[in-house]
């Protein structure tokens, strides 16, 4: 086995993004002042908004599954549940193509029978849900969303949790709500049994140039939010996250090297993910300005050509030289591109960057013990990229850090090893299979796979599953 072949590659070898976000429409029943989607309010004149047609939904599924073959697709909006027909066509179409889908929704656009239909769709497609709650209290919620429907949100959230649908509640944080992150998470945990909670700072993008920038958090306020998330994690064992990329160098060390390895997000714009709008236009990510040039339209231009236009993102052309020397580049990827973009294009790098980090991160994972038994993640999949490079995907929709690059030889080794050991092995088993002369490198590799959630200690993993790990 080529023991160092598992991470020496980069986005440049991707043949397509690992995940796609699909904007089903540009209409929403809420009007949050910070919205980045450019959505039109539902009450406004019908000719101001658009949604994907059913025909286009079928065509999107065909093109995306054939030319991109992503590990997952995220259906978003606007508010996608206001366009149930194309949304259902997309989700069912992807299910038939064996591409998992995930839904972003504010949970308040449909109710009653329609909501029951949505639950059925989610269950049929085994989809997870990302929803948004700006504040636990109805009055503040209304101030932010302009709607008085928090009770509908709580009812629908309760229904999804009762139906065992995997759901994450995200709170976009700004000056109006940042002090209530802990309380909101705790209430959702105690009253509804929510397990996954995120708090994400408001990003000022070229799409949401709202007048009052004073509403954006200062760094110290943001890091207090992170501390509140870590408290939710340690006090209540909630899975917590922040859904946007914060340059790792700007994060204080006590948070950056937290024991659970949280808040590692790398920019994936235009490389491992991209956004396709309801008309077929592709953007690097949802925070980039809308485009209307047919050369970026997946219905008009072959995807391989559009992928070439996005090559600078994969070649890291928008990453500063100082980031390229940083030890944390893999977990950060140079911060958020949007912070270095204005209407004229790229003007520099993320303004929050404080400078490269030149020390090895503290070890955040449990020690490998020769007697421990491990298994490969049952949700792990692989895809062939360019030349003899493959990606392994750990089943988590997060960003660039959900994949590692491996060679054909390494992929073959893993496939055979899983078959031979029935996915139940010790460190010594791996060393014996790969050759004892490689013991040191194998130990490093196992730590890496453990940290990246490709293997688990077997006692924490469901060994009774019939699902074969490492499917294509
Ligand atoms: S540019 Fe990158 S980091 Fe910023 S929002 Fe888009 S994907 Fe996230
Ligand atoms: S220097 Fe660049 S790569 Fe390093 S932590 Fe800061 S933003 Fe990330």
Short mmCIF file of C-alpha atoms and ligand atoms in Angstrom, two decimals:
data_model
loop_
_atom_site.label_atom_id
_atom_site.label_comp_id
_atom_site.label_asym_id
_atom_site.label_seq_id
_atom_site.Cartn_x
_atom_site.Cartn_y
_atom_site.Cartn_z
CA UNK A 1 0.00 0.00 0.00
CA UNK A 2 1.21 3.53 -0.77
CA UNK A 3 1.00 4.77 2.79
CA UNK A 4 1.24 8.49 2.06
CA UNK A 5 -1.06 8.50 -0.92
CA UNK A 6 -4.23 9.26 0.99
CA UNK A 7 -4.05 13.01 1.23
CA UNK A 8 -1.54 14.27 -1.28
CA UNK A 9 -3.87 15.79 -3.77
CA UNK A 10 -6.15 18.73 -3.98
CA UNK A 11 -9.33 20.14 -5.38
CA UNK A 12 -7.48 20.51 -8.68
CA UNK A 13 -8.05 16.81 -9.32
CA UNK A 14 -11.82 16.91 -8.73
CA UNK A 15 -13.73 16.02 -11.88
CA UNK A 16 -16.82 17.79 -10.47
CA UNK A 17 -18.01 19.21 -7.13
CA UNK A 18 -18.74 16.71 -4.37
CA UNK A 19 -22.06 18.40 -3.55
CA UNK A 20 -24.46 20.79 -5.27
CA UNK A 21 -26.89 23.31 -3.85
CA UNK A 22 -29.99 23.81 -5.96
CA UNK A 23 -32.13 26.93 -5.66
CA UNK A 24 -35.67 25.72 -6.29
CA UNK A 25 -37.16 29.24 -6.36
CA UNK A 26 -36.59 32.84 -5.30
CA UNK A 27 -39.72 33.34 -3.25
CA UNK A 28 -40.12 33.26 0.53
CA UNK A 29 -42.92 33.69 3.06
CA UNK A 30 -40.48 35.39 5.46
CA UNK A 31 -38.44 38.50 4.84
CA UNK A 32 -35.45 38.27 7.18
CA UNK A 33 -33.46 41.46 6.85
CA UNK A 34 -30.20 39.58 6.33
CA UNK A 35 -31.36 37.18 3.61
CA UNK A 36 -28.61 36.41 1.09
CA UNK A 37 -30.76 34.58 -1.46
CA UNK A 38 -32.30 37.66 -3.06
CA UNK A 39 -35.72 36.07 -2.42
CA UNK A 40 -38.91 37.96 -3.17
CA UNK A 41 -41.63 38.08 -0.53
CA UNK A 42 -44.58 35.81 -1.20
CA UNK A 43 -47.13 38.63 -1.04
CA UNK A 44 -45.44 40.62 -3.79
CA UNK A 45 -46.59 40.61 -7.39
CA UNK A 46 -46.33 37.14 -8.93
CA UNK A 47 -44.25 38.32 -11.89
CA UNK A 48 -41.41 39.29 -9.56
CA UNK A 49 -40.55 35.76 -8.57
CA UNK A 50 -39.64 32.56 -10.31
CA UNK A 51 -39.43 28.90 -9.55
CA UNK A 52 -37.99 25.93 -11.33
CA UNK A 53 -40.46 24.34 -13.75
CA UNK A 54 -41.29 20.64 -13.35
CA UNK A 55 -39.73 19.92 -16.76
CA UNK A 56 -36.53 21.66 -15.73
CA UNK A 57 -36.48 19.73 -12.44
CA UNK A 58 -36.38 16.44 -14.39
CA UNK A 59 -33.72 17.82 -16.71
CA UNK A 60 -31.65 19.05 -13.75
CA UNK A 61 -31.70 15.58 -12.22
CA UNK A 62 -30.56 14.02 -15.51
CA UNK A 63 -27.74 16.49 -16.12
CA UNK A 64 -26.52 16.60 -12.52
CA UNK A 65 -26.52 12.83 -12.04
CA UNK A 66 -24.87 12.20 -15.42
CA UNK A 67 -22.30 15.02 -15.60
CA UNK A 68 -21.57 15.79 -11.94
CA UNK A 69 -22.51 12.63 -10.01
CA UNK A 70 -22.27 14.45 -6.65
CA UNK A 71 -22.21 12.69 -3.31
CA UNK A 72 -25.25 14.76 -2.27
CA UNK A 73 -27.64 17.53 -3.40
CA UNK A 74 -29.11 20.26 -1.18
CA UNK A 75 -32.49 21.73 -2.18
CA UNK A 76 -32.80 25.32 -1.04
CA UNK A 77 -34.40 28.65 -1.98
CA UNK A 78 -36.00 31.19 -1.33
CA UNK A 79 -38.26 28.81 0.51
CA UNK A 80 -38.30 25.58 -1.51
CA UNK A 81 -41.49 24.20 0.07
CA UNK A 82 -43.44 27.01 -1.64
CA UNK A 83 -42.71 25.13 -4.89
CA UNK A 84 -43.63 21.60 -3.86
CA UNK A 85 -44.01 20.14 -7.36
CA UNK A 86 -40.50 20.84 -8.66
CA UNK A 87 -39.11 20.15 -5.17
CA UNK A 88 -40.72 16.69 -5.14
CA UNK A 89 -39.57 16.04 -8.72
CA UNK A 90 -35.99 16.91 -7.75
CA UNK A 91 -35.91 14.89 -4.54
CA UNK A 92 -37.59 11.80 -5.99
CA UNK A 93 -35.47 12.06 -9.14
CA UNK A 94 -32.25 12.16 -7.12
CA UNK A 95 -33.45 9.28 -4.97
CA UNK A 96 -33.84 7.18 -8.13
CA UNK A 97 -30.28 8.10 -9.09
CA UNK A 98 -29.05 7.14 -5.62
CA UNK A 99 -27.97 10.70 -4.77
CA UNK A 100 -28.95 11.70 -1.20
CA UNK A 101 -30.85 14.97 -0.90
CA UNK A 102 -31.11 17.42 1.96
CA UNK A 103 -33.64 20.17 2.41
CA UNK A 104 -33.20 23.73 3.68
CA UNK A 105 -36.53 25.12 4.87
CA UNK A 106 -37.87 27.65 7.37
CA UNK A 107 -40.62 25.10 8.31
CA UNK A 108 -43.39 27.69 8.13
CA UNK A 109 -44.48 27.76 4.49
CA UNK A 110 -46.65 24.64 4.65
CA UNK A 111 -48.94 23.22 7.32
CA UNK A 112 -51.59 20.54 7.85
CA UNK A 113 -51.96 18.02 5.00
CA UNK A 114 -49.29 19.73 2.94
CA UNK A 115 -46.81 19.39 5.79
CA UNK A 116 -47.72 15.70 6.16
CA UNK A 117 -46.94 15.29 2.44
CA UNK A 118 -43.58 16.95 3.03
CA UNK A 119 -42.82 14.54 5.87
CA UNK A 120 -43.66 11.61 3.57
CA UNK A 121 -41.35 12.99 0.90
CA UNK A 122 -38.51 13.44 3.39
CA UNK A 123 -38.95 9.91 4.70
CA UNK A 124 -39.13 8.41 1.23
CA UNK A 125 -35.92 10.17 0.26
CA UNK A 126 -34.27 9.64 3.66
CA UNK A 127 -33.46 13.36 3.61
CA UNK A 128 -32.14 15.46 6.43
CA UNK A 129 -33.37 18.99 7.10
CA UNK A 130 -31.62 22.23 7.90
CA UNK A 131 -33.97 24.85 9.30
CA UNK A 132 -33.59 28.30 10.74
CA UNK A 133 -34.79 29.80 14.01
CA UNK A 134 -33.62 33.37 14.58
CA UNK A 135 -34.76 33.49 18.22
CA UNK A 136 -36.74 31.37 20.69
CA UNK A 137 -39.04 34.26 21.61
CA UNK A 138 -41.97 35.12 19.31
CA UNK A 139 -41.53 38.90 19.55
CA UNK A 140 -37.85 38.91 18.52
CA UNK A 141 -38.55 36.22 15.92
CA UNK A 142 -41.20 38.49 14.38
CA UNK A 143 -38.88 41.48 14.43
CA UNK A 144 -36.34 39.49 12.40
CA UNK A 145 -38.60 37.54 10.02
CA UNK A 146 -41.52 40.00 9.88
CA UNK A 147 -43.86 37.05 10.50
CA UNK A 148 -45.91 35.94 13.48
CA UNK A 149 -45.63 32.21 12.84
CA UNK A 150 -43.25 30.92 15.53
CA UNK A 151 -45.90 28.51 16.86
CA UNK A 152 -46.18 26.90 13.43
CA UNK A 153 -42.38 26.57 13.42
CA UNK A 154 -42.39 24.82 16.80
CA UNK A 155 -45.28 22.50 15.79
CA UNK A 156 -43.61 21.49 12.55
CA UNK A 157 -40.24 21.05 14.26
CA UNK A 158 -41.90 18.81 16.82
CA UNK A 159 -43.49 16.71 14.04
CA UNK A 160 -40.19 16.21 12.23
CA UNK A 161 -38.37 15.20 15.42
CA UNK A 162 -41.22 12.80 16.33
CA UNK A 163 -40.88 11.25 12.87
CA UNK A 164 -37.17 10.71 13.51
CA UNK A 165 -36.07 12.97 10.67
CA UNK A 166 -32.50 14.17 11.05
CA UNK A 167 -32.80 17.92 11.61
CA UNK A 168 -30.40 20.74 12.43
CA UNK A 169 -31.64 24.12 13.62
CA UNK A 170 -29.42 27.03 12.63
CA UNK A 171 -29.54 30.47 14.21
CA UNK A 172 -28.11 33.29 12.09
CA UNK A 173 -26.47 35.48 14.71
CA UNK A 174 -26.17 39.26 14.79
CA UNK A 175 -26.57 42.07 17.31
CA UNK A 176 -30.27 41.35 17.87
CA UNK A 177 -29.87 37.77 19.06
CA UNK A 178 -26.24 36.83 19.79
CA UNK A 179 -26.68 36.84 23.56
CA UNK A 180 -29.49 34.27 23.36
CA UNK A 181 -27.73 31.45 21.53
CA UNK A 182 -27.28 29.28 24.61
CA UNK A 183 -30.86 29.81 25.77
CA UNK A 184 -32.30 29.06 22.31
CA UNK A 185 -30.28 25.84 21.96
CA UNK A 186 -31.14 24.73 25.50
CA UNK A 187 -34.85 25.34 25.00
CA UNK A 188 -34.87 23.35 21.76
CA UNK A 189 -33.04 20.51 23.49
CA UNK A 190 -35.21 20.42 26.60
CA UNK A 191 -38.60 21.01 25.02
CA UNK A 192 -38.25 19.24 21.67
CA UNK A 193 -35.31 16.89 22.11
CA UNK A 194 -33.28 18.61 19.37
CA UNK A 195 -29.77 17.17 19.05
CA UNK A 196 -28.14 19.27 16.30
CA UNK A 197 -27.83 23.02 16.69
CA UNK A 198 -25.78 25.62 14.81
CA UNK A 199 -25.16 29.32 15.20
CA UNK A 200 -23.77 31.10 12.18
CA UNK A 201 -22.68 34.73 11.93
CA UNK A 202 -24.47 36.99 9.52
CA UNK A 203 -22.34 37.33 6.39
CA UNK A 204 -22.46 40.64 4.55
CA UNK A 205 -22.32 39.55 0.94
CA UNK A 206 -22.78 41.38 -2.31
CA UNK A 207 -26.33 39.94 -2.34
CA UNK A 208 -27.45 41.31 0.99
CA UNK A 209 -26.13 44.81 1.18
CA UNK A 210 -28.66 45.84 3.79
CA UNK A 211 -28.14 49.37 5.04
CA UNK A 212 -27.23 48.70 8.66
CA UNK A 213 -23.82 47.02 8.84
CA UNK A 214 -23.74 47.82 12.58
CA UNK A 215 -25.87 44.74 13.05
CA UNK A 216 -22.89 42.47 12.20
CA UNK A 217 -21.07 40.95 15.19
CA UNK A 218 -17.64 42.11 16.25
CA UNK A 219 -15.03 39.30 16.55
CA UNK A 220 -15.26 39.14 20.37
CA UNK A 221 -19.03 38.84 20.20
CA UNK A 222 -18.75 36.06 17.63
CA UNK A 223 -16.27 34.14 19.75
CA UNK A 224 -18.60 34.39 22.74
CA UNK A 225 -21.21 32.72 20.51
CA UNK A 226 -18.72 29.92 19.83
CA UNK A 227 -18.15 29.55 23.57
CA UNK A 228 -21.93 29.28 24.07
CA UNK A 229 -22.04 26.54 21.43
CA UNK A 230 -19.22 24.69 23.17
CA UNK A 231 -21.18 24.94 26.43
CA UNK A 232 -24.24 23.42 24.73
CA UNK A 233 -21.95 20.63 23.57
CA UNK A 234 -20.41 20.00 26.99
CA UNK A 235 -23.52 20.63 29.16
CA UNK A 236 -26.15 18.89 27.01
CA UNK A 237 -24.08 16.79 24.62
CA UNK A 238 -25.68 18.62 21.66
CA UNK A 239 -23.92 18.40 18.29
CA UNK A 240 -23.06 22.02 17.57
CA UNK A 241 -21.65 23.77 14.55
CA UNK A 242 -21.10 27.06 12.77
CA UNK A 243 -22.11 26.83 9.11
CA UNK A 244 -19.82 29.50 7.71
CA UNK A 245 -16.07 29.65 7.31
CA UNK A 246 -14.21 31.77 9.85
CA UNK A 247 -10.45 32.11 9.17
CA UNK A 248 -8.87 29.80 11.71
CA UNK A 249 -6.08 32.25 12.45
CA UNK A 250 -8.67 34.78 13.69
CA UNK A 251 -10.16 32.32 16.22
CA UNK A 252 -8.70 32.44 19.76
CA UNK A 253 -6.71 29.29 20.57
CA UNK A 254 -9.02 28.07 23.34
CA UNK A 255 -11.79 27.79 20.72
CA UNK A 256 -9.66 26.87 17.71
CA UNK A 257 -8.25 23.78 19.45
CA UNK A 258 -11.42 22.77 21.31
CA UNK A 259 -11.46 19.17 22.48
CA UNK A 260 -14.24 18.15 20.08
CA UNK A 261 -12.52 19.49 16.96
CA UNK A 262 -15.47 21.80 16.22
CA UNK A 263 -15.57 24.81 13.89
CA UNK A 264 -13.27 23.45 11.20
CA UNK A 265 -14.75 24.63 7.94
CA UNK A 266 -12.91 25.24 4.72
CA UNK A 267 -14.19 27.34 1.84
CA UNK A 268 -15.61 25.08 -0.85
CA UNK A 269 -16.88 27.73 -3.30
CA UNK A 270 -16.58 26.69 -6.93
CA UNK A 271 -14.45 23.68 -6.10
CA UNK A 272 -15.99 21.01 -3.91
CA UNK A 273 -19.44 22.64 -4.00
CA UNK A 274 -21.36 25.06 -6.18
CA UNK A 275 -24.83 26.53 -6.49
CA UNK A 276 -27.26 26.04 -9.39
CA UNK A 277 -30.20 28.44 -9.51
CA UNK A 278 -33.75 27.62 -10.65
CA UNK A 279 -32.92 28.74 -14.21
CA UNK A 280 -29.75 26.65 -14.42
CA UNK A 281 -27.13 29.36 -13.80
CA UNK A 282 -24.13 28.24 -11.77
CA UNK A 283 -22.40 30.31 -9.08
CA UNK A 284 -19.44 29.36 -6.85
CA UNK A 285 -21.68 29.58 -3.76
CA UNK A 286 -24.93 31.21 -2.66
CA UNK A 287 -23.18 34.36 -1.43
CA UNK A 288 -21.84 35.21 -4.88
CA UNK A 289 -23.82 37.65 -7.06
CA UNK A 290 -26.37 36.26 -9.50
CA UNK A 291 -25.18 35.56 -13.04
CA UNK A 292 -27.19 35.54 -16.28
CA UNK A 293 -24.56 34.61 -18.85
CA UNK A 294 -25.48 31.41 -20.73
CA UNK A 295 -21.90 30.21 -20.59
CA UNK A 296 -22.60 29.45 -16.89
CA UNK A 297 -25.99 27.83 -17.55
CA UNK A 298 -26.13 24.08 -17.05
CA UNK A 299 -29.14 23.82 -19.39
CA UNK A 300 -27.28 25.60 -22.22
CA UNK A 301 -23.60 24.77 -21.78
CA UNK A 302 -21.98 21.36 -21.14
CA UNK A 303 -21.03 21.07 -17.48
CA UNK A 304 -17.42 20.19 -18.38
CA UNK A 305 -17.04 23.66 -19.97
CA UNK A 306 -18.53 25.44 -16.95
CA UNK A 307 -16.22 23.40 -14.71
CA UNK A 308 -13.25 24.72 -16.70
CA UNK A 309 -14.44 28.31 -16.15
CA UNK A 310 -14.35 27.61 -12.41
CA UNK A 311 -10.81 26.20 -12.53
CA UNK A 312 -9.23 29.21 -10.74
CA UNK A 313 -11.21 28.21 -7.62
CA UNK A 314 -9.79 24.70 -7.72
CA UNK A 315 -6.31 25.99 -8.43
CA UNK A 316 -6.48 28.19 -5.31
CA UNK A 317 -5.88 31.34 -7.34
CA UNK A 318 -7.98 33.34 -4.90
CA UNK A 319 -5.96 32.25 -1.87
CA UNK A 320 -3.26 34.59 -0.63
CA UNK A 321 0.39 33.53 -0.64
CA UNK A 322 0.54 33.79 3.15
CA UNK A 323 -2.33 31.30 3.48
CA UNK A 324 -0.46 28.88 1.24
CA UNK A 325 2.31 28.70 3.87
CA UNK A 326 -0.12 28.15 6.77
CA UNK A 327 -0.26 24.84 8.69
CA UNK A 328 -4.07 25.14 8.92
CA UNK A 329 -4.71 25.48 5.18
CA UNK A 330 -6.41 22.08 4.93
CA UNK A 331 -8.99 22.94 7.60
CA UNK A 332 -9.55 26.54 6.51
CA UNK A 333 -8.63 26.99 2.85
CA UNK A 334 -7.89 30.69 3.20
CA UNK A 335 -11.11 31.94 4.81
CA UNK A 336 -14.26 33.04 2.99
CA UNK A 337 -13.89 34.20 -0.63
CA UNK A 338 -16.92 36.49 -0.34
CA UNK A 339 -15.03 38.71 2.10
CA UNK A 340 -12.58 39.45 -0.72
CA UNK A 341 -15.17 40.12 -3.43
CA UNK A 342 -17.11 43.18 -4.50
CA UNK A 343 -19.14 44.04 -7.59
CA UNK A 344 -15.93 44.28 -9.65
CA UNK A 345 -14.77 40.79 -8.69
CA UNK A 346 -11.92 39.67 -6.44
CA UNK A 347 -10.22 42.50 -4.60
CA UNK A 348 -8.15 40.55 -2.09
CA UNK A 349 -8.49 37.89 0.55
CA UNK A 350 -10.73 37.55 3.59
CA UNK A 351 -10.32 40.77 5.56
CA UNK A 352 -10.52 38.85 8.87
CA UNK A 353 -7.26 36.93 8.28
CA UNK A 354 -4.63 37.66 10.93
CA UNK A 355 -1.74 35.67 9.44
CA UNK A 356 -0.47 32.14 8.91
CA UNK A 357 -0.20 29.62 11.73
CA UNK A 358 3.13 27.82 11.97
CA UNK A 359 2.56 25.20 14.59
CA UNK A 360 1.01 21.80 14.52
CA UNK A 361 -2.49 21.66 15.94
CA UNK A 362 -2.85 19.98 19.29
CA UNK A 363 -3.99 16.41 19.01
CA UNK A 364 -7.78 16.52 19.27
CA UNK A 365 -8.49 12.83 18.92
CA UNK A 366 -8.35 9.95 21.29
CA UNK A 367 -5.17 7.93 21.22
CA UNK A 368 -4.97 4.89 19.02
CA UNK A 369 -4.63 1.79 21.07
CA UNK A 370 -3.32 -1.44 19.49
CA UNK A 371 -6.10 -3.38 21.23
CA UNK A 372 -8.99 -1.17 20.14
CA UNK A 373 -11.27 -2.47 17.42
CA UNK A 374 -12.20 -0.17 14.55
CA UNK A 375 -14.64 -0.13 11.63
CA UNK A 376 -14.89 1.92 8.49
CA UNK A 377 -17.77 4.43 8.45
CA UNK A 378 -20.80 2.70 6.92
CA UNK A 379 -21.76 5.87 5.00
CA UNK A 380 -18.38 6.09 3.29
CA UNK A 381 -18.42 6.26 -0.52
CA UNK A 382 -15.85 6.74 -3.25
CA UNK A 383 -15.78 8.45 -6.63
CA UNK A 384 -13.20 8.42 -9.40
CA UNK A 385 -11.72 11.84 -10.08
CA UNK A 386 -9.09 12.76 -12.65
CA UNK A 387 -6.17 10.44 -13.54
CA UNK A 388 -5.87 7.66 -10.92
CA UNK A 389 -7.15 9.84 -8.07
CA UNK A 390 -10.29 8.90 -6.13
CA UNK A 391 -12.16 10.72 -3.39
CA UNK A 392 -13.51 9.11 -0.25
CA UNK A 393 -16.59 10.83 1.19
CA UNK A 394 -17.38 10.39 4.89
CA UNK A 395 -21.13 10.90 4.47
CA UNK A 396 -21.22 14.29 6.17
CA UNK A 397 -22.53 17.29 4.30
CA UNK A 398 -20.24 19.94 5.51
CA UNK A 399 -17.72 21.10 3.01
CA UNK A 400 -14.30 20.34 1.61
CA UNK A 401 -13.34 18.49 4.80
CA UNK A 402 -15.89 15.73 4.03
CA UNK A 403 -13.55 14.24 1.46
CA UNK A 404 -10.02 12.93 1.24
CA UNK A 405 -8.10 12.21 -1.92
CA UNK A 406 -6.67 8.73 -2.39
CA UNK A 407 -4.96 6.78 -5.14
CA UNK A 408 -6.45 3.81 -6.94
CA UNK A 409 -4.03 1.55 -5.02
CA UNK A 410 -5.20 2.86 -1.66
CA UNK A 411 -8.87 2.50 -2.63
CA UNK A 412 -8.25 -1.11 -3.69
CA UNK A 413 -6.41 -1.83 -0.45
CA UNK A 414 -9.37 -0.51 1.59
CA UNK A 415 -11.95 -2.46 -0.42
CA UNK A 416 -10.06 -5.73 -0.02
CA UNK A 417 -9.25 -5.06 3.62
CA UNK A 418 -12.91 -4.37 4.49
CA UNK A 419 -13.93 -7.63 2.81
CA UNK A 420 -11.22 -9.67 4.52
CA UNK A 421 -11.77 -8.28 8.02
CA UNK A 422 -15.57 -7.92 7.68
CA UNK A 423 -14.97 -4.34 8.67
CA UNK A 424 -13.82 -5.20 12.18
CA UNK A 425 -10.10 -4.70 12.76
CA UNK A 426 -7.29 -3.51 15.03
CA UNK A 427 -4.30 -1.30 14.29
CA UNK A 428 -2.13 -4.44 14.15
CA UNK A 429 -4.42 -5.94 11.48
CA UNK A 430 -3.80 -2.90 9.28
CA UNK A 431 -0.05 -3.01 9.95
CA UNK A 432 0.09 -6.71 9.09
CA UNK A 433 -1.88 -6.18 5.89
CA UNK A 434 0.23 -3.21 4.77
CA UNK A 435 3.63 -4.48 5.93
CA UNK A 436 5.27 -4.03 9.35
CA UNK A 437 8.00 -1.86 7.87
CA UNK A 438 5.28 0.80 7.44
CA UNK A 439 4.06 0.73 11.05
CA UNK A 440 4.79 4.38 11.82
CA UNK A 441 3.11 5.63 8.68
CA UNK A 442 0.13 3.32 9.17
CA UNK A 443 -0.37 4.67 12.68
CA UNK A 444 -0.35 8.21 11.32
CA UNK A 445 -2.81 7.21 8.61
CA UNK A 446 -5.18 5.55 11.10
CA UNK A 447 -5.15 8.68 13.27
CA UNK A 448 -5.94 10.76 10.21
CA UNK A 449 -8.84 8.51 9.18
CA UNK A 450 -10.17 8.51 12.74
CA UNK A 451 -9.98 12.29 12.98
CA UNK A 452 -11.74 12.68 9.61
CA UNK A 453 -14.49 10.22 10.60
CA UNK A 454 -13.65 7.53 8.02
CA UNK A 455 -13.12 4.97 10.77
CA UNK A 456 -14.72 4.70 14.20
CA UNK A 457 -13.94 2.79 17.37
CA UNK A 458 -16.15 -0.25 16.75
CA UNK A 459 -17.93 -0.07 20.08
CA UNK A 460 -19.32 3.33 19.08
CA UNK A 461 -20.40 2.22 15.64
CA UNK A 462 -23.33 0.11 14.55
CA UNK A 463 -21.72 -3.13 13.47
CA UNK A 464 -25.03 -4.84 12.84
CA UNK A 465 -25.74 -2.68 9.80
CA UNK A 466 -26.09 -4.52 6.52
CA UNK A 467 -24.90 -1.46 4.61
CA UNK A 468 -21.55 -2.12 2.91
CA UNK A 469 -19.03 0.66 3.51
CA UNK A 470 -17.17 2.11 0.55
CA UNK A 471 -19.92 1.98 -2.07
CA UNK A 472 -19.62 3.90 -5.33
S1 LIG B 1 -17.14 31.91 -0.34
FE1 LIG B 1 -16.58 29.96 0.59
S2 LIG B 1 -16.54 30.30 2.78
FE2 LIG B 1 -17.59 32.05 1.85
S3 LIG B 1 -19.78 31.54 1.99
FE3 LIG B 1 -19.05 30.81 -0.03
S4 LIG B 1 -18.39 28.66 0.30
FE4 LIG B 1 -18.60 29.64 2.32
S1 LIG B 2 -3.63 32.20 7.33
FE1 LIG B 2 -5.15 31.65 5.80
S2 LIG B 2 -5.21 29.39 5.79
FE2 LIG B 2 -4.16 30.05 7.68
S3 LIG B 2 -5.76 30.10 9.21
FE3 LIG B 2 -5.60 32.19 8.37
S4 LIG B 2 -7.11 32.24 6.70
FE4 LIG B 2 -6.77 30.09 7.22
#
